[in-house]
Short mmCIF file of the C-alpha atoms (twelve columns), coordinates in Angstrom:
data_MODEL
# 
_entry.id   MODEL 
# 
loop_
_atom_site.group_PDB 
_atom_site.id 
_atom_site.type_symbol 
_atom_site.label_atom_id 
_atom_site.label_alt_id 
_atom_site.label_comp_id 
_atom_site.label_asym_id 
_atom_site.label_seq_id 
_atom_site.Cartn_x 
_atom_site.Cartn_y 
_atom_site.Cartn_z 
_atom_site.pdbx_PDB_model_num 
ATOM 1   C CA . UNK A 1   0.000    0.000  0.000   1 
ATOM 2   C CA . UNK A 2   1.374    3.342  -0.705  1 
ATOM 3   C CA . UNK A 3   0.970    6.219  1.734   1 
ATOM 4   C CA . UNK A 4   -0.602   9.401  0.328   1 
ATOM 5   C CA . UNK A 5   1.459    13.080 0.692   1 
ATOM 6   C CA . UNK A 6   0.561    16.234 0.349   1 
ATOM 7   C CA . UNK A 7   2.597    19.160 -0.688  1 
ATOM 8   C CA . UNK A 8   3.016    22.445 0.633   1 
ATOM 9   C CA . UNK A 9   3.312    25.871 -1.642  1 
ATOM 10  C CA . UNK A 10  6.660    25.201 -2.314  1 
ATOM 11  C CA . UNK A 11  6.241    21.999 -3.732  1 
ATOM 12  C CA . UNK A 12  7.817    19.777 -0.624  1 
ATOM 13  C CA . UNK A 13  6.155    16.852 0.434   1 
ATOM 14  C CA . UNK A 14  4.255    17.402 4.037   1 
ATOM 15  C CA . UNK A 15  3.233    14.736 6.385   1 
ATOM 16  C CA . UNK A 16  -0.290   14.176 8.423   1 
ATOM 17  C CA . UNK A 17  1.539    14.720 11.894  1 
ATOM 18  C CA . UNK A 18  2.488    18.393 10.823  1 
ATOM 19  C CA . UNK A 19  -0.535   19.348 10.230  1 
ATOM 20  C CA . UNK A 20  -1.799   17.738 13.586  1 
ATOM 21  C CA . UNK A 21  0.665    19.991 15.638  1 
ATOM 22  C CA . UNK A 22  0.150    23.031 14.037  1 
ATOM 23  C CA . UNK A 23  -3.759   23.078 14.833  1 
ATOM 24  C CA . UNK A 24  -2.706   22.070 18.464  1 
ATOM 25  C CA . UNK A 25  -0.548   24.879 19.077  1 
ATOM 26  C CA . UNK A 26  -3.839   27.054 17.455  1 
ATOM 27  C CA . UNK A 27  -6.211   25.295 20.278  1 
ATOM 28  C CA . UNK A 28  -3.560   26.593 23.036  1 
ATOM 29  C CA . UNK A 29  -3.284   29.728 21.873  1 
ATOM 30  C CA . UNK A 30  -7.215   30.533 22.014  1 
ATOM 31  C CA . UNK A 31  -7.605   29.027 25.864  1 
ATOM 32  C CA . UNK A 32  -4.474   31.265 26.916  1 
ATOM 33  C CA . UNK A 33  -6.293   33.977 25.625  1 
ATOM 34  C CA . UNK A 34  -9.456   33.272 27.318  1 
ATOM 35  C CA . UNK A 35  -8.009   32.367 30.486  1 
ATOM 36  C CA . UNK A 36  -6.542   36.070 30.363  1 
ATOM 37  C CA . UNK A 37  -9.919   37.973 29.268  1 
ATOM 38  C CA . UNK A 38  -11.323  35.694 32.526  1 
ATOM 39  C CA . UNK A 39  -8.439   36.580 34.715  1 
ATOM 40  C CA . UNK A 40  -8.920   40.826 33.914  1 
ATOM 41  C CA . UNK A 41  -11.970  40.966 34.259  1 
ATOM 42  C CA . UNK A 42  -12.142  39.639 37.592  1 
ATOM 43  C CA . UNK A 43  -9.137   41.821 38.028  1 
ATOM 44  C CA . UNK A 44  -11.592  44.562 37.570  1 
ATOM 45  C CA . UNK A 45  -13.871  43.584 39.094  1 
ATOM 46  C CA . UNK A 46  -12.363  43.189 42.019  1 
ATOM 47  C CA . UNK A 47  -10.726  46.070 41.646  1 
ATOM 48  C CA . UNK A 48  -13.955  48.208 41.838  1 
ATOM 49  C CA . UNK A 49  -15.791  46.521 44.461  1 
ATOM 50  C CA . UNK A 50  -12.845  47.538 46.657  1 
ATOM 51  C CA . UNK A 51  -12.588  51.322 45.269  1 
ATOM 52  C CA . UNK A 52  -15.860  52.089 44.413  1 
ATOM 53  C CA . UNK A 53  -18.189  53.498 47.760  1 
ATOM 54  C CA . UNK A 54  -20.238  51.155 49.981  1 
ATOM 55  C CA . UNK A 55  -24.362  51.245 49.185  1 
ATOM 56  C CA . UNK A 56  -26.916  49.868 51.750  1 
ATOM 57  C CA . UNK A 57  -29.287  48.058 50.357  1 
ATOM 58  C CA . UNK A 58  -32.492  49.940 50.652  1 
ATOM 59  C CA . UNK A 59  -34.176  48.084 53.685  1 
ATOM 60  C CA . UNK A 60  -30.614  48.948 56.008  1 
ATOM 61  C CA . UNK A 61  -30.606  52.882 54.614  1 
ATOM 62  C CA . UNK A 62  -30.831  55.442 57.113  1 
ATOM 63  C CA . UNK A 63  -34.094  56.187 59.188  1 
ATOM 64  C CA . UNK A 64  -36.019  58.740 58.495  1 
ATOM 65  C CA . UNK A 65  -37.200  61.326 61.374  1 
ATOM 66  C CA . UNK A 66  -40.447  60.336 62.827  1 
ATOM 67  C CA . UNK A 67  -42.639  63.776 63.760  1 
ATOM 68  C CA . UNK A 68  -46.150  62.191 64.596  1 
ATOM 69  C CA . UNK A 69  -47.260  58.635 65.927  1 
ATOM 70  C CA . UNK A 70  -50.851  57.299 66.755  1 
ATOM 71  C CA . UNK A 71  -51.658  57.860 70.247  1 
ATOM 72  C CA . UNK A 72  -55.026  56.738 72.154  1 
ATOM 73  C CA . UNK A 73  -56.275  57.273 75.343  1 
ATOM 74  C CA . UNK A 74  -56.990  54.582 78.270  1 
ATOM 75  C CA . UNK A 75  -58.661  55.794 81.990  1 
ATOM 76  C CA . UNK A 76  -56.980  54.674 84.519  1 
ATOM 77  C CA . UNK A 77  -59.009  54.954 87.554  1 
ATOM 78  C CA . UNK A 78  -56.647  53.245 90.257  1 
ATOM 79  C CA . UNK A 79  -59.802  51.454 92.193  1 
ATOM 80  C CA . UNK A 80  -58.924  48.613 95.070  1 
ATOM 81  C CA . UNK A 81  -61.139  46.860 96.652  1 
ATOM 82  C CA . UNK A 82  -60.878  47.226 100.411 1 
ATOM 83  C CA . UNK A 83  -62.876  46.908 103.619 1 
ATOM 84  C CA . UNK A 84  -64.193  49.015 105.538 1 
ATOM 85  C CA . UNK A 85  -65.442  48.441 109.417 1 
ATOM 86  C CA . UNK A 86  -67.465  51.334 110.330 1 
ATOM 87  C CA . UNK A 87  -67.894  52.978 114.190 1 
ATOM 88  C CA . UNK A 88  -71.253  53.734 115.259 1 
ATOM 89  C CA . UNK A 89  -72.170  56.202 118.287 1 
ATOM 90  C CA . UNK A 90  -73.678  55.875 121.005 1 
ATOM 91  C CA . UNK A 91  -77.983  56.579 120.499 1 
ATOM 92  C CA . UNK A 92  -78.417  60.343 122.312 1 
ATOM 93  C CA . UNK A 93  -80.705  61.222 124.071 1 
ATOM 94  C CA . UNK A 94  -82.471  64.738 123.744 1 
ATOM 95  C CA . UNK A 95  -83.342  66.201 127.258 1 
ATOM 96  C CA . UNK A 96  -85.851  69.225 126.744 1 
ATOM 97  C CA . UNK A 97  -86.353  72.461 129.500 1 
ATOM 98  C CA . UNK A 98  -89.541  73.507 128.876 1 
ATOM 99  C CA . UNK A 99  -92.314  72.382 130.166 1 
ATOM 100 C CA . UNK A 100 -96.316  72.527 129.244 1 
ATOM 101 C CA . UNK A 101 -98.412  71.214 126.576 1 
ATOM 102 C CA . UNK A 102 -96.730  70.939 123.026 1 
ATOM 103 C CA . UNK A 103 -98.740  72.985 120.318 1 
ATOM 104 C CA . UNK A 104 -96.955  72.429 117.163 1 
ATOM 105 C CA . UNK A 105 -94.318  69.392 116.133 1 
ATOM 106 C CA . UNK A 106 -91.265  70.480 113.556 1 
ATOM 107 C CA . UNK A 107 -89.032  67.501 113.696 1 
ATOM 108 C CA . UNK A 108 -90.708  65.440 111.022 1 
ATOM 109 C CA . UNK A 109 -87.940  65.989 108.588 1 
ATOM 110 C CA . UNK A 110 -85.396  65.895 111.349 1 
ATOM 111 C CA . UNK A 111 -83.746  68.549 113.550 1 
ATOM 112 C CA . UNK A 112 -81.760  71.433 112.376 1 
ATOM 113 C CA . UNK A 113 -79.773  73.556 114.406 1 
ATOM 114 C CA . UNK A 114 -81.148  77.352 114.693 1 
ATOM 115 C CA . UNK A 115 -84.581  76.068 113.411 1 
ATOM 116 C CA . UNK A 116 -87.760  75.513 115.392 1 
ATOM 117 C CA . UNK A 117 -87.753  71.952 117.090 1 
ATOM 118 C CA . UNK A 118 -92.000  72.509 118.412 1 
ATOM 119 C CA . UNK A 119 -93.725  74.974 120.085 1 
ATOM 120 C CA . UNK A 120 -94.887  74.129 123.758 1 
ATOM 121 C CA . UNK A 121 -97.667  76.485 125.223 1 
ATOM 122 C CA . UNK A 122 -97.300  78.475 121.776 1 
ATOM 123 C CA . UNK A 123 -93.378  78.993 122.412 1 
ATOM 124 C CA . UNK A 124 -90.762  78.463 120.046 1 
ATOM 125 C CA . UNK A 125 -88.156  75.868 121.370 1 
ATOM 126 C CA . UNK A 126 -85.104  76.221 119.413 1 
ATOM 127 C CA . UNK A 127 -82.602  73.722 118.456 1 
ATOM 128 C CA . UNK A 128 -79.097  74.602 118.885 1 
ATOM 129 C CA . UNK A 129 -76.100  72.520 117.760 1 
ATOM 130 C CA . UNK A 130 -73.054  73.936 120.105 1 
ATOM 131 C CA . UNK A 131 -69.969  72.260 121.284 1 
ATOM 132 C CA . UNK A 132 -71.275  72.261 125.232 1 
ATOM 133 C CA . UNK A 133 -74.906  71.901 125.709 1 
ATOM 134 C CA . UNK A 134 -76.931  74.790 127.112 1 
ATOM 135 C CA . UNK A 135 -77.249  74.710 130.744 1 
ATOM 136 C CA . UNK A 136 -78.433  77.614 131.979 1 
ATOM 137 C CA . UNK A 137 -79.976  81.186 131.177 1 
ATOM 138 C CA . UNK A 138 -77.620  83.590 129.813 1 
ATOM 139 C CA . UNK A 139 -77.316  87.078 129.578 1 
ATOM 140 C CA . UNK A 140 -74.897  90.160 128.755 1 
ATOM 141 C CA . UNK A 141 -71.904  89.623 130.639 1 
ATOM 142 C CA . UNK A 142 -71.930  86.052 131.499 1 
ATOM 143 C CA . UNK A 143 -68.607  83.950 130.689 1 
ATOM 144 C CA . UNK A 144 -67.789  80.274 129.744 1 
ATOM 145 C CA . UNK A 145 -67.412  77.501 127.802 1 
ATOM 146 C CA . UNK A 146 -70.953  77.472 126.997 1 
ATOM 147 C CA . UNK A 147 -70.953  81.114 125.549 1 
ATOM 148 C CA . UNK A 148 -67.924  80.499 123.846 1 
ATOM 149 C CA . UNK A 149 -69.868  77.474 122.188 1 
ATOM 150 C CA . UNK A 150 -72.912  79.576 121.959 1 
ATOM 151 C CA . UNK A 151 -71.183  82.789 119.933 1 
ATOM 152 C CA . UNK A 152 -69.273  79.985 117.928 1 
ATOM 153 C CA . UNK A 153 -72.872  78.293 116.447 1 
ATOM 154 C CA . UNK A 154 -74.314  81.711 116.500 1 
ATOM 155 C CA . UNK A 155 -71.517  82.710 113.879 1 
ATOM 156 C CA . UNK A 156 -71.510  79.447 111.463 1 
ATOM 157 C CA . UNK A 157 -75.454  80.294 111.024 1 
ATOM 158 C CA . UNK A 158 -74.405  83.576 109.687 1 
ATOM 159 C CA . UNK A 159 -75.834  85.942 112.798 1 
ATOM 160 C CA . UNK A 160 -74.147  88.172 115.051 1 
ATOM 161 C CA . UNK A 161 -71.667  87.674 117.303 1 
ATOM 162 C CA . UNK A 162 -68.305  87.039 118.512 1 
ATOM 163 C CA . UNK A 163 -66.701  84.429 117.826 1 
ATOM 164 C CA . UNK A 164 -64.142  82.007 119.826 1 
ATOM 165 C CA . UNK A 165 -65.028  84.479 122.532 1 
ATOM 166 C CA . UNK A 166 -66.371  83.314 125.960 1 
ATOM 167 C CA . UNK A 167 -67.945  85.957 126.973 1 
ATOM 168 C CA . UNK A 168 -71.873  87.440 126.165 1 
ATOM 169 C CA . UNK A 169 -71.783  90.499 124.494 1 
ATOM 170 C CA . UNK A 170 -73.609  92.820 123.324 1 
ATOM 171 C CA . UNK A 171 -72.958  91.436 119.749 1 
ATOM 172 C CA . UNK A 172 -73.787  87.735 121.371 1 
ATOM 173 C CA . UNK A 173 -77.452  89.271 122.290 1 
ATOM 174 C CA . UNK A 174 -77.951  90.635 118.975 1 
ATOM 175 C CA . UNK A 175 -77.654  87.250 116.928 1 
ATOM 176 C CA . UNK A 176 -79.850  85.547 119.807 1 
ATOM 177 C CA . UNK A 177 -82.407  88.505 119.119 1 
ATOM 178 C CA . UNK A 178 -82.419  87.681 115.325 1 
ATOM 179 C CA . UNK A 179 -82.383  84.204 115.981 1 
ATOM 180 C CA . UNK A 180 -85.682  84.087 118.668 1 
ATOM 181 C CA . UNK A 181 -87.423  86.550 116.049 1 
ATOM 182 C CA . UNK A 182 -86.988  84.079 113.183 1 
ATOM 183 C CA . UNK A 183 -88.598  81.565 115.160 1 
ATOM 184 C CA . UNK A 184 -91.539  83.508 116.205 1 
ATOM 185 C CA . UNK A 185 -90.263  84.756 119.613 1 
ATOM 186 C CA . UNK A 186 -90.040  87.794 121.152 1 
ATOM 187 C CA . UNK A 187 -86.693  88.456 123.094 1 
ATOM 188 C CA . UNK A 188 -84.571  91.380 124.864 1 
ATOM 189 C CA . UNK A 189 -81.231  89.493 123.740 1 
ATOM 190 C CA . UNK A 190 -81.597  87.371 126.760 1 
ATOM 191 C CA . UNK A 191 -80.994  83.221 125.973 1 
ATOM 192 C CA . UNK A 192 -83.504  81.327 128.690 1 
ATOM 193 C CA . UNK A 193 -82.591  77.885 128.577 1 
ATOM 194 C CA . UNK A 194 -86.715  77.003 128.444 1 
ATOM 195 C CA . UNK A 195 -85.987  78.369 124.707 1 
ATOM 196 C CA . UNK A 196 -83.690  75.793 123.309 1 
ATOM 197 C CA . UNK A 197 -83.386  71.795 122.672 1 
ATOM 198 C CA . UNK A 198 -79.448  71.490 122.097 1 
ATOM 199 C CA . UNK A 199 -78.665  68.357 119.775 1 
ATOM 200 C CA . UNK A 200 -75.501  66.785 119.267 1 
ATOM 201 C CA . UNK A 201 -74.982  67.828 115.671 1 
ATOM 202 C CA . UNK A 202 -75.804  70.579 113.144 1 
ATOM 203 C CA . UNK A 203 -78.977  68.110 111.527 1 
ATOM 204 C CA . UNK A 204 -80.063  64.686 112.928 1 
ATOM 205 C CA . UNK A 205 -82.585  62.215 112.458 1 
ATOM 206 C CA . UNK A 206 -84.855  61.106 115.285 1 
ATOM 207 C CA . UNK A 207 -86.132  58.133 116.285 1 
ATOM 208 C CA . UNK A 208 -87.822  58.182 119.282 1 
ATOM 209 C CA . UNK A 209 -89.902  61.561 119.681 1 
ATOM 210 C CA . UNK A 210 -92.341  62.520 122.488 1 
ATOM 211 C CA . UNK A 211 -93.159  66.495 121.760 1 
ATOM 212 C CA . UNK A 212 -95.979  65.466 119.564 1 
ATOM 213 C CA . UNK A 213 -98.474  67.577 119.392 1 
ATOM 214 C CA . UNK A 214 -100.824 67.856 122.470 1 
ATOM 215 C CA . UNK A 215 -98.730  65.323 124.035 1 
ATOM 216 C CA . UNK A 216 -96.920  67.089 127.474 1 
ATOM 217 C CA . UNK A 217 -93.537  67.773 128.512 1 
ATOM 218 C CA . UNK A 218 -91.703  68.692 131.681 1 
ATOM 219 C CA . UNK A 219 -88.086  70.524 131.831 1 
ATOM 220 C CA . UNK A 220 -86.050  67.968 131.994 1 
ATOM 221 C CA . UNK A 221 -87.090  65.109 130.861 1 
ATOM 222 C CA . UNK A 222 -86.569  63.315 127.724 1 
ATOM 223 C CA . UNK A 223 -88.433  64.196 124.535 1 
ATOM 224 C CA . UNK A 224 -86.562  62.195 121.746 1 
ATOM 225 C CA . UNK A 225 -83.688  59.961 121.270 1 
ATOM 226 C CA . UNK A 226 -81.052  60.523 118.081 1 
ATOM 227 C CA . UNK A 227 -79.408  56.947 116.249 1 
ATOM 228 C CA . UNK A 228 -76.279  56.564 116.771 1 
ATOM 229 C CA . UNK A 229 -73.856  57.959 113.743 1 
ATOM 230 C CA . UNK A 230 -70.940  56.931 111.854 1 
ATOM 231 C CA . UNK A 231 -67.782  58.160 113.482 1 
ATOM 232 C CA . UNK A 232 -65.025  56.568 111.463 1 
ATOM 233 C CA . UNK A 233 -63.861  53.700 109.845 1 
ATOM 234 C CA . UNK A 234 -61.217  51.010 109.843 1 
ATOM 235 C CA . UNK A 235 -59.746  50.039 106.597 1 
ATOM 236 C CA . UNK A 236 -59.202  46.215 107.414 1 
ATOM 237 C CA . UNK A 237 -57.418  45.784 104.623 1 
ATOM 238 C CA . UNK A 238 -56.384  49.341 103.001 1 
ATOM 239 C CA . UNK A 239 -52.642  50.515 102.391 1 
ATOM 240 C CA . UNK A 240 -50.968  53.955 102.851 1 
ATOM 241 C CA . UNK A 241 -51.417  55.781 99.877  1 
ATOM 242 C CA . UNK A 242 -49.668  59.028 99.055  1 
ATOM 243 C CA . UNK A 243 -52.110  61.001 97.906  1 
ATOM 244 C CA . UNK A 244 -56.046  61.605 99.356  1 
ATOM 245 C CA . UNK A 245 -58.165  58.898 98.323  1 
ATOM 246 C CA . UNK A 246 -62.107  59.413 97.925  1 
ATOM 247 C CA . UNK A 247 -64.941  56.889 99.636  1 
ATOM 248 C CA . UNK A 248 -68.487  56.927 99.034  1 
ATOM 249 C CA . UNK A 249 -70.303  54.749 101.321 1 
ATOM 250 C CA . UNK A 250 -74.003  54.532 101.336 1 
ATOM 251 C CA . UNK A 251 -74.463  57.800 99.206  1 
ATOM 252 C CA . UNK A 252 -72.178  59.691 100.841 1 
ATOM 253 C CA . UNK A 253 -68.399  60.849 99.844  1 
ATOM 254 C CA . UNK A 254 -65.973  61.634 102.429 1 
ATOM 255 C CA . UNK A 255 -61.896  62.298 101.769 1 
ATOM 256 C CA . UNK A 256 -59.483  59.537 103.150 1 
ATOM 257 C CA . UNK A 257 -56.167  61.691 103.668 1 
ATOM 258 C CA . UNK A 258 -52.904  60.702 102.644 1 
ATOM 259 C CA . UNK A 259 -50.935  58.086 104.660 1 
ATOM 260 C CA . UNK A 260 -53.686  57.365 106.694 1 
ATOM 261 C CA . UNK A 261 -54.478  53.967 105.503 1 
ATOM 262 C CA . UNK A 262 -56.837  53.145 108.883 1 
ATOM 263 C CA . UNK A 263 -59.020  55.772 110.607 1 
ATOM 264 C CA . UNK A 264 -61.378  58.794 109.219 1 
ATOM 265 C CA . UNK A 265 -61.977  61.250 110.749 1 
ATOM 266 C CA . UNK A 266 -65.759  62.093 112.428 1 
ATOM 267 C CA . UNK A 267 -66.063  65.146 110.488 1 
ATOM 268 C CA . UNK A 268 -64.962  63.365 106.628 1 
ATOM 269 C CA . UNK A 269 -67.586  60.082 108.004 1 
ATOM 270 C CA . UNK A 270 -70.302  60.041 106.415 1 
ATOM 271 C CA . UNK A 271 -73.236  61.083 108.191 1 
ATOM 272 C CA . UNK A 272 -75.834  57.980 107.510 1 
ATOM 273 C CA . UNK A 273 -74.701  55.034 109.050 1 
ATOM 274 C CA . UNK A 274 -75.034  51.553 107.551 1 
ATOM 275 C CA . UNK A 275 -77.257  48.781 109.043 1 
ATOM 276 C CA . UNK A 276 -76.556  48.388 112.883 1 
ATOM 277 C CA . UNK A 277 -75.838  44.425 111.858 1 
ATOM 278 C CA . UNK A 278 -73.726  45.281 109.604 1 
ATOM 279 C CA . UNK A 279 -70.142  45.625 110.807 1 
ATOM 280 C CA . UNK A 280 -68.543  45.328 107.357 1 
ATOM 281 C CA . UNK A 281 -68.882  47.280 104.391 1 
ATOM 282 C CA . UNK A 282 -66.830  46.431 101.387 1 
ATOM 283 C CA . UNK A 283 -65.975  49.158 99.381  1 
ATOM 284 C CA . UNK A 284 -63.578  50.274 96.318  1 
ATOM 285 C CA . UNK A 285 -61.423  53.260 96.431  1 
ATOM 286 C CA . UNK A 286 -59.244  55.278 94.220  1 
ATOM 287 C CA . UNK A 287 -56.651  58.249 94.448  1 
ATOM 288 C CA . UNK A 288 -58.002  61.556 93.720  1 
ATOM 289 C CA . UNK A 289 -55.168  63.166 91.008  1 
ATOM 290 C CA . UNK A 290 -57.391  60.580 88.736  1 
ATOM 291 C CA . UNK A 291 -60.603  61.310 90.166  1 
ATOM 292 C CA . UNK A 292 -61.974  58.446 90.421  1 
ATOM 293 C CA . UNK A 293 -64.905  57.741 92.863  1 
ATOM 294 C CA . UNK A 294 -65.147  54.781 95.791  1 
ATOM 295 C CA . UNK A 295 -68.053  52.738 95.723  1 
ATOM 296 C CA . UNK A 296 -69.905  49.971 97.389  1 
# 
């Protein structure tokens, strides 16, 4: 078999293996080249994620200023529950001075102090709320606790007086004057004690009542009997609060100062007591900077 040859341009005889080297070398050539387009650009690449500037992405940018919110509004009233073990007075007993048949009866709707308690033999008796109970007549000049107590009430019902003074002046018999001619009664500024019924409190309720009309009295004896009133309370379970807290008990409201988590005082108590058989009164209170209201 003969083998077949090729020539070249100049005539000379060229073998298969040439030709097999040459396109070889071409191959290399090509990959070198792409190998060095790979290797610049990553060159560059690189090169500008290390000089070109940093960007966030958009979710980690910068925050933007906030200038309003939603805002609602809750109460807060502060209420606790607590307990509350009321003190009850002592029933009083009203002792009257004058004596004679009783004409007309005022003390349906209770007893108020400078107001007309009845009329016995057609005279005004007066009630009169004062710190010591009328004894005795008085007059211009006397002196004592009891004047001191009488020019005291005399003044908190707005009539002449003077005041956190012990003795009766002239200024004493001018508000007893206005007083007796309110009620019906004639008087020279004089006080006879026949004149007056003296109760414990500026109003009370009475429960037992004996100047009824034509019914007859005698100075000193007893013509009606006053229940027994609130005089503070215990908060069993309360704590000291810093601020006043407010308690309304039975329809009344009264002011439980600050830090004073046990006792009120008579004059915050309320004034209607709760059921004698009832010793404990539960009860929800509440500081006062939210106003809130205690309740049963």
């Amino acid at each position: 078999m003969k083998k077949r040859r090729n020539r070249g341009k100049n005539g000379k005889t060229v073998g298969n293996g040439s030709i097999s080297k040459t396109r070889n070398s071409g191959r290399i050539s090509v990959i070198w080249l792409l190998l060095a387009v790979v290797v610049a650009v990553s060159l560059t690449v690189g090169a500008c994620a290390l000089w070109l500037p940093d960007r966030a992405p958009a979710l980690l940018g910068s925050a933007k200023e906030i200038t309003s919110a939603p805002a609602g509004v809750q109460e807060y009233t502060g209420a606790t529950q607590v307990t509350m073990i009321p003190t009850v007075s002592q029933t009083r007993e009203l002792v009257g001075n004058a004596s004679g048949t009783v004409t007309e009866d005022m003390s349906s709707q209770g007893l108020t102090s400078g107001k007309t308690a009845m009329k016995v033999n057609g005279v005004s008796v007066v009630a009169l709320a004062t710190a010591t109970p009328m004894y005795r007549d008085l007059a211009t000049g006397d002196k004592g606790d009891d004047v001191l107590a009488l020019n005291n009430e005399l003044a908190r019902l707005g009539l002449p007086a003077s005041a956190k003074s012990t003795t009766y002046t002239w200024n004493t018999s001018q508000g007893v004057k206005q007083l007796m001619s309110a009620a019906g009664n004639t008087s020279d500024g004089s006080l006879p004690l026949t004149d007056v019924l003296w109760i414990p409190a500026a109003s009370v309720r009475v429960g037992e009542w004996a100047g009824t009309v034509g019914a007859t009295v005698a100075g000193g004896s007893v013509v009606g009997k006053v229940p027994g009133s609130v005089t503070k309370f215990s908060i069993q379970n309360g704590q000291p609060s810093e601020l006043d807290r407010t308690v309304t008990l039975i329809g009344q409201t009264a002011t439980l100062k600050a830090g004073t988590p046990k006792w009120m005082t008579p004059s915050s108590a309320p004034k209607s007591p709760p059921h004698r058989n009832s010793s404990h009164s539960p009860a929800t209170c509440s500081p006062q900077v939210w106003k809130p209201a205690c309740s049963l």
